[in-house]
DNA sequence: ACCTGAACACCGTTCAAGT
DNA sequence: ACCTGAACACCGTTCAAGT
């Protein structure tokens, strides 16, 4: 009687950090932030919960690794992969890399949009980046932006503030869009319907205390997240150029 | 034999939404985001966990109410308190209200700093605002900023994008500083020591792939969060003025 | 109407025991 | 070296039962 040891089967590799990260991303994409559980992960990987800890420090480590896999795939690698567990996800398209010979402003916009779109596709990434402002994925974005800010000719003494403002803005928008997506998901609503409901709430606010919010409610209903996001990037780029060169 | 019913004692009012929010803030300030627990809350209020649910929908509701109490106290009320549960916290100082007769730019900076300082004092507020981008506390900030953007003379068609960029930036920085504070707390380190460790890590990065980040590490060690934050606000204000008037 | 507190259905993490 | 899976110490939330 032939007994297959479970671990070595056709194609299915044994448990590894890489396979765990892959499964974590699948869980996060499929069921949102709350879908990532060591028990769900163990079931999907056909192993015990404890085994995962042999390859991963803890949940924070796992979430950071998942985030880094996405960010590394989406940003132009500075030259070559910097860490061992980078290419779990295949790069969707090389649009950012293609912008290498464009103006620094164009390149900054491309980086910003790459991050924005990545989070649009993986809302959990927004909270992950927000929670770990110093981890490797953030450093990747910082580095990409920084190289362009240098190319822009910003004085060295102003580079930190310029990059810092861009980075905080990009991650800030990302985090809030992620939160919106998460809230919409929790209510089993589509994002647009959810924002429509928010707009309804704003329109009904007290006219004496909230005149501006009431007036702007209609715009919330028809706004374009991506365009608004880019407008903010351009505000900052304009401000940086005016102040810093 | 005299038996005191526990509920009505000298000064100690019976359980109410207001007392619950007050206790929640104390817990959050004292022990961070993870310190807010229905069991800890019940103990502090000398009641059962279930009783709290009689006055509060769930944990999200409670967190939003706590956040709103702080934000409402810190921002200039548009005219008069808009909700019932506003003044749980007494306003620390009326610096923002005093800026009413200054220029719109100055007023925007004052609002931004008020939010920044509130989150500096209550790091959990950053994540709370980030998690609930449509709740009342955010609307308060939106309204305050919006009124100043109007006063600035921004064309109506551009007002949404201008306010949206400012709001996202302010809350984004807030959220990330909150995350830094939380991480530092989790490691039992002071914020500055934590950032110092991050800077050390940056300085040791691979020079080929991370030239910018390596170069900027020294600045991270000596930077001033508040000044950097304000620089970002000014970038956006400059951009808005250049593009929108 | 308001409160009690046990119970339910989960978590992340650890660890003795196996192979 | 790597994996198992029960156990531990928690969570938020519910709900029958009390006053």
XYZ file of C-alpha atoms (C1' of nucleotides) in Angstrom:
528
model
C 0.000 0.000 0.000
C 1.483 3.268 -1.135
C 1.278 6.029 1.407
C 1.853 9.546 0.155
C 3.561 11.703 2.700
C 1.457 14.805 2.512
C 4.304 17.218 2.177
C 5.864 16.152 -1.065
C 3.229 15.977 -3.759
C 2.975 16.895 -7.419
C 4.014 20.527 -7.676
C 2.899 21.348 -4.162
C 6.055 22.417 -2.399
C 6.561 21.951 1.299
C 5.651 24.730 3.668
C 7.825 27.789 3.198
C 7.757 31.478 4.013
C 6.985 32.175 0.388
C 3.982 29.865 0.212
C 2.667 31.313 3.455
C 2.882 34.868 2.126
C 1.165 33.806 -1.069
C -1.672 32.203 0.876
C -1.933 35.239 3.138
C -2.371 37.530 0.139
C -5.051 35.262 -1.285
C -6.889 35.321 2.031
C -6.591 39.104 2.365
C -7.741 39.711 -1.189
C -10.634 37.298 -0.847
C -11.951 38.123 2.588
C -10.411 41.427 3.626
C -8.256 42.282 6.577
C -10.258 40.182 8.993
C -9.929 37.201 6.676
C -6.288 36.721 7.549
C -6.269 34.315 10.458
C -3.719 31.753 11.488
C -6.448 29.161 11.572
C -7.711 29.988 8.081
C -4.127 30.086 6.888
C -3.386 26.692 8.423
C -6.450 25.174 6.777
C -5.589 26.597 3.371
C -2.043 25.311 3.678
C -3.208 21.985 5.086
C -1.037 22.287 8.151
C -1.258 23.219 11.801
C -1.392 26.752 13.125
C 1.862 26.289 14.990
C 3.794 25.275 11.899
C 3.322 28.733 10.414
C 5.229 30.251 13.289
C 8.247 28.287 12.251
C 8.520 30.457 9.116
C 6.990 33.700 10.272
C 7.621 35.724 13.440
C 4.044 36.774 14.081
C 1.039 38.336 12.380
C 2.651 41.754 11.993
C 5.648 40.202 10.281
C 3.365 38.279 7.954
C 1.303 41.337 7.069
C 4.431 43.356 6.341
C 5.807 40.605 4.140
C 2.530 40.432 2.222
C 2.535 44.199 1.791
C 6.124 44.191 0.663
C 5.467 41.529 -1.957
C 2.810 43.753 -3.534
C 4.756 47.005 -3.250
C 7.964 45.496 -4.618
C 6.076 44.103 -7.597
C 4.374 47.383 -8.350
C 7.247 49.833 -7.929
C 10.218 49.968 -10.237
C 12.909 48.045 -8.417
C 15.799 50.492 -7.929
C 18.036 48.060 -9.820
C 17.707 44.468 -8.648
C 15.602 42.713 -5.993
C 16.821 43.765 -2.582
C 15.371 40.972 -0.443
C 14.886 37.251 -0.721
C 11.113 37.108 -0.649
C 10.336 39.711 -3.267
C 8.732 38.182 -6.350
C 5.819 36.308 -4.808
C 3.558 38.424 -6.987
C 4.306 38.962 -10.634
C 4.434 42.568 -11.755
C 1.092 43.489 -13.336
C 2.541 45.843 -15.902
C 5.708 47.845 -16.212
C 4.025 51.235 -16.550
C 6.097 52.780 -13.790
C 9.382 51.494 -15.087
C 8.504 52.853 -18.517
C 8.279 56.359 -17.072
C 11.965 56.316 -16.201
C 12.981 58.699 -18.952
C 10.098 61.155 -18.413
C 10.267 64.331 -16.320
C 10.621 63.949 -12.551
C 7.117 65.325 -12.069
C 5.715 62.705 -14.394
C 7.694 60.035 -12.605
C 6.381 61.146 -9.200
C 2.828 60.981 -10.537
C 3.486 57.506 -11.902
C 4.847 56.293 -8.556
C 1.911 57.819 -6.711
C -0.588 56.217 -9.070
C 1.153 52.860 -8.870
C 0.707 52.895 -5.091
C -2.843 54.185 -5.390
C -3.828 51.479 -7.847
C -2.139 48.759 -5.841
C -4.203 49.729 -2.820
C -7.324 50.002 -4.925
C -6.769 46.383 -5.891
C -5.739 45.274 -2.405
C -7.508 47.504 0.143
C -5.837 45.748 3.102
C -2.537 47.121 1.791
C -3.642 50.598 2.813
C -3.987 49.711 6.466
C -0.837 47.606 6.344
C 1.242 50.544 5.101
C -0.405 52.874 7.569
C 0.332 50.586 10.499
C 4.016 50.126 9.690
C 5.338 53.530 8.685
C 8.928 52.426 8.952
C 8.867 48.967 7.424
C 10.471 47.947 4.161
C 7.498 48.624 1.862
C 7.471 52.234 2.973
C 11.199 52.511 2.443
C 10.729 51.359 -1.138
C 8.231 54.144 -1.798
C 10.392 56.673 0.005
C 13.379 55.716 -2.108
C 11.475 55.943 -5.399
C 10.058 59.342 -4.526
C 13.362 60.588 -3.174
C 15.256 59.810 -6.338
C 12.766 61.871 -8.325
C 12.836 64.750 -5.870
C 16.591 64.823 -6.306
C 16.164 64.748 -10.068
C 13.772 67.664 -9.742
C 16.619 69.740 -8.376
C 15.184 70.408 -4.942
C 17.818 71.832 -2.607
C 19.247 69.214 -0.337
C 18.040 70.965 2.795
C 14.447 70.825 1.502
C 14.461 67.261 0.169
C 13.338 65.629 3.384
C 10.319 67.871 3.818
C 9.337 67.445 0.175
C 9.553 63.664 0.211
C 7.971 63.468 3.622
C 4.955 65.504 2.494
C 4.495 63.395 -0.649
C 4.856 60.130 1.199
C 2.475 61.099 3.978
C -0.062 62.330 1.492
C 0.106 59.223 -0.693
C -0.118 56.812 2.206
C -2.761 58.945 3.879
C -5.095 58.848 0.905
C -4.333 55.183 0.485
C -5.218 54.416 4.067
C -8.480 56.295 3.944
C -9.599 54.758 0.669
C -8.771 51.394 2.157
C -10.891 52.206 5.186
C -13.767 53.213 2.933
C -13.497 49.979 1.008
C -13.409 48.032 4.243
C -16.441 49.804 5.656
C -18.347 49.253 2.429
C -17.419 45.587 2.516
C -18.539 45.253 6.114
C -21.941 46.611 5.138
C -22.135 44.387 2.086
C -22.390 47.457 -0.092
C -20.533 48.551 -3.177
C -18.144 51.391 -2.539
C -20.166 53.859 -4.636
C -23.388 53.045 -2.821
C -21.619 53.518 0.473
C -20.264 56.926 -0.541
C -23.725 57.816 -1.813
C -25.126 57.083 1.632
C -22.418 59.261 3.195
C -23.322 62.052 0.782
C -26.978 61.728 1.783
C -25.957 62.118 5.405
C -23.939 65.222 4.623
C -26.797 66.791 2.668
C -29.045 66.464 5.717
C -26.666 68.146 8.140
C -27.676 71.223 10.031
C -27.343 74.208 7.661
C -26.217 76.580 10.392
C -23.246 74.557 11.644
C -22.261 72.693 8.490
C -22.850 74.958 5.483
C -19.742 73.900 3.597
C -20.206 70.168 4.084
C -23.847 70.408 3.000
C -22.888 72.302 -0.100
C -20.141 69.899 -1.061
C -22.198 66.728 -0.577
C -23.304 66.589 -4.209
C -19.694 66.586 -5.302
C -18.832 63.632 -3.094
C -21.395 61.605 -4.996
C -19.829 62.228 -8.406
C -16.171 62.667 -7.528
C -13.333 60.657 -9.038
C -10.984 59.320 -6.365
C -8.101 58.907 -8.729
C -8.374 62.402 -10.190
C -8.724 63.979 -6.740
C -5.712 62.037 -5.544
C -3.627 63.248 -8.456
C -4.744 66.834 -7.900
C -3.312 66.602 -4.390
C -0.004 65.268 -5.697
C 0.133 68.203 -8.080
C -0.598 70.709 -5.318
C 2.376 69.389 -3.401
C 4.633 69.308 -6.453
C 3.722 72.910 -7.183
C 4.387 73.895 -3.600
C 7.720 72.096 -3.576
C 8.819 73.768 -6.801
C 7.738 77.197 -5.617
C 9.427 76.913 -2.245
C 12.384 74.723 -2.806
C 14.336 75.257 -5.999
C -28.848 47.597 58.355
C -28.356 50.207 55.692
C -27.664 48.866 52.241
C -26.282 51.274 49.665
C -27.541 50.564 46.192
C -24.331 50.823 44.220
C -25.698 53.101 41.507
C -26.566 56.205 43.434
C -23.604 57.318 45.473
C -21.984 60.591 46.384
C -21.259 62.327 43.085
C -20.936 59.104 41.151
C -23.696 59.269 38.575
C -25.368 56.146 37.237
C -24.066 54.543 34.077
C -24.537 56.761 31.056
C -23.173 57.116 27.554
C -21.226 60.120 28.713
C -19.538 58.344 31.611
C -18.700 55.420 29.333
C -17.040 57.700 26.788
C -15.109 59.441 29.531
C -13.844 56.107 30.863
C -12.986 54.940 27.349
C -10.822 58.016 26.787
C -9.055 57.464 30.089
C -8.356 53.865 29.127
C -7.138 54.800 25.646
C -4.895 57.571 26.948
C -3.499 55.378 29.656
C -2.954 52.096 27.854
C -3.219 52.816 24.148
C -5.572 51.420 21.555
C -5.355 47.892 22.881
C -6.209 49.140 26.354
C -9.828 49.779 25.394
C -11.632 46.567 26.249
C -15.193 45.988 27.309
C -13.942 44.022 30.260
C -11.535 46.761 31.374
C -14.260 49.307 30.812
C -16.711 47.298 32.868
C -14.249 46.994 35.721
C -13.458 50.702 35.715
C -17.148 51.518 35.717
C -17.912 48.862 38.318
C -20.511 47.201 36.155
C -20.958 44.234 33.826
C -19.745 44.098 30.270
C -23.284 43.697 28.965
C -24.500 46.873 30.636
C -22.261 48.966 28.428
C -24.073 47.716 25.353
C -27.216 49.290 26.670
C -25.707 52.738 26.045
C -23.334 52.066 23.179
C -23.927 50.185 19.918
C -20.557 48.450 19.730
C -16.852 49.128 19.952
C -16.732 51.119 16.714
C -19.493 53.384 17.947
C -17.651 53.890 21.220
C -14.354 54.690 19.528
C -16.017 57.201 17.235
C -17.746 58.864 20.160
C -14.438 59.103 22.028
C -12.755 60.573 18.960
C -15.563 63.031 18.467
C -15.372 64.240 22.033
C -11.709 65.142 21.525
C -12.111 66.669 18.072
C -15.138 68.726 19.053
C -13.265 70.100 22.046
C -10.214 70.998 20.003
C -11.772 72.551 16.917
C -13.631 75.823 16.983
C -17.284 74.807 17.128
C -18.880 76.288 13.975
C -21.276 78.175 16.252
C -22.803 76.012 18.987
C -22.466 72.339 19.974
C -24.057 70.215 17.291
C -24.558 66.945 19.189
C -25.582 65.886 22.670
C -22.402 64.185 23.736
C -19.942 66.902 22.871
C -18.342 68.408 25.954
C -17.020 65.307 27.676
C -13.611 66.876 27.361
C -12.968 70.457 28.238
C -11.272 72.557 25.580
C -7.550 72.788 26.400
C -7.106 76.279 25.051
C -8.942 78.475 22.605
C -5.993 79.030 20.280
C -7.930 77.984 17.186
C -10.937 80.111 17.933
C -8.642 83.071 18.461
C -7.434 82.774 14.873
C -10.902 83.578 13.541
C -9.968 87.062 12.387
C -6.630 86.061 10.825
C -6.031 85.251 7.162
C -7.554 82.045 5.777
C -4.071 80.580 5.348
C -3.297 81.218 8.988
C -6.637 79.748 9.974
C -5.978 76.596 7.943
C -2.610 76.205 9.624
C -4.241 76.651 13.019
C -6.842 73.978 12.274
C -4.189 71.611 10.985
C -2.036 72.145 14.064
C -4.999 71.703 16.372
C -5.650 68.280 14.875
C -1.948 67.440 14.880
C -1.539 68.361 18.534
C -4.702 66.536 19.547
C -3.342 63.359 18.014
C 0.044 63.958 19.538
C -1.664 63.977 22.902
C -3.987 61.070 22.109
C -2.230 58.785 19.603
C -5.220 56.422 19.377
C -7.151 59.321 17.838
C -5.068 58.993 14.694
C -6.133 55.450 14.004
C -9.691 56.236 15.015
C -9.930 59.036 12.446
C -8.225 56.905 9.843
C -10.623 54.031 10.370
C -13.763 56.115 10.094
C -13.220 58.532 7.211
C -16.878 59.469 7.042
C -17.833 59.760 10.681
C -18.731 62.937 12.516
C -15.231 63.879 13.722
C -14.015 63.965 10.142
C -16.975 66.056 9.117
C -16.063 68.604 11.756
C -12.553 68.938 10.322
C -13.877 69.032 6.778
C -16.264 71.819 7.667
C -13.610 73.921 9.400
C -11.214 73.578 6.496
C -13.935 74.148 3.925
C -15.004 77.422 5.418
C -11.442 78.703 5.181
C -10.983 77.450 1.625
C -14.087 79.417 0.699
C -12.717 82.445 2.467
C -9.513 82.013 0.501
C -11.504 82.632 -2.665
C -10.939 79.247 -4.295
C -13.268 78.755 -7.240
C -16.254 76.634 -6.329
C -15.338 73.949 -8.826
C -11.932 73.519 -7.181
C -13.038 73.658 -3.547
C -13.647 69.924 -3.200
C -10.226 68.966 -4.459
C -8.533 71.574 -2.295
C -10.295 70.529 0.897
C -9.956 66.873 0.048
C -6.180 67.173 -0.367
C -5.781 69.079 2.883
C -7.981 66.689 4.820
C -6.275 63.591 3.484
C -2.880 65.038 4.184
C -3.710 66.084 7.735
C -5.328 62.794 8.650
C -2.614 60.865 6.832
C 0.191 62.421 8.817
C -1.890 62.046 11.941
C -2.424 58.363 11.330
C 1.214 57.677 10.669
C 2.451 59.580 13.685
C -0.087 57.656 15.728
C 1.261 54.399 14.332
C 4.793 55.440 15.224
C 3.735 56.286 18.748
C 1.946 52.956 19.051
C 4.919 51.000 17.774
C 7.224 52.842 20.133
C 4.879 52.080 23.023
C 4.711 48.417 22.077
C 8.484 48.228 22.249
C 8.572 50.146 25.532
C 10.677 52.820 23.868
C 10.378 56.548 23.701
C 9.320 57.827 20.320
C 12.663 59.504 19.656
C 14.626 56.362 20.482
C 12.371 54.393 18.185
C 12.909 56.812 15.309
C 16.604 56.732 16.051
C 16.579 52.974 15.601
C 14.724 53.374 12.318
C 17.326 55.891 11.178
C 20.072 53.418 12.064
C 18.367 50.838 9.899
C 18.144 53.253 7.004
C 21.786 54.197 7.275
C 22.746 50.549 6.905
C 20.726 49.946 3.759
C 22.355 48.779 0.582
C 23.956 51.820 -1.083
C 23.229 50.621 -4.592
C 19.473 50.196 -4.204
C 18.708 52.767 -1.542
C 20.985 55.772 -2.050
C 18.372 58.383 -1.211
C 17.093 56.690 1.932
C 20.654 56.176 3.196
C 21.456 59.799 2.606
C 18.368 61.086 4.347
C 18.699 58.876 7.441
C 20.609 61.495 9.391
C 17.789 63.956 8.866
C 15.204 61.546 10.221
C 17.086 61.545 13.501
C 16.924 65.298 13.958
C 13.699 66.209 12.191
C 10.825 68.109 13.765
C 7.494 66.379 13.138
C 5.487 69.509 13.685
C 7.579 71.664 11.367
C 7.582 69.012 8.640
C 3.838 68.665 8.974
C 3.345 72.393 8.600
C 5.638 72.489 5.567
C 3.322 69.987 3.885
C 0.278 72.100 4.669
C 2.036 75.064 3.120
C 2.957 73.107 -0.019
C -0.712 72.309 -0.513
C -1.846 75.846 0.225
C 0.647 77.158 -2.323
C -0.531 74.624 -4.875
C -4.154 75.478 -4.262
C -3.502 79.194 -4.636
C -1.464 78.719 -7.799
C -3.988 76.437 -9.457
C -7.321 77.510 -8.141
C -7.899 81.242 -7.796
C -35.781 50.558 31.923
C -31.591 49.166 33.211
C -28.196 45.951 34.747
C -25.765 41.229 35.641
C -22.566 37.842 34.379
C -22.207 33.454 32.276
C -21.801 31.672 27.700
C -20.603 31.686 22.698
C -17.688 31.877 19.026
C -13.894 33.461 18.055
C -8.659 35.364 18.269
C -2.848 35.167 18.356
C 0.568 32.617 20.366
C 2.985 28.831 22.887
C 4.716 24.410 23.615
C 5.156 19.526 24.646
C 5.181 15.896 21.730
C 5.931 13.712 17.510
C 8.639 12.586 12.795
C 14.745 20.535 11.241
C 10.166 20.758 10.744
C 5.481 19.918 11.912
C 1.177 18.781 14.948
C -2.652 20.205 17.531
C -4.193 20.906 22.108
C -4.032 24.490 25.486
C -3.710 29.303 27.260
C -5.150 33.737 27.834
C -7.528 36.602 25.832
C -11.315 39.146 22.647
C -16.441 41.415 21.189
C -21.006 40.360 21.590
C -25.366 38.098 23.106
C -28.908 36.889 26.143
C -31.587 34.739 29.783
C -32.336 36.226 34.149
C -32.696 39.519 37.615
C -34.215 44.370 39.859
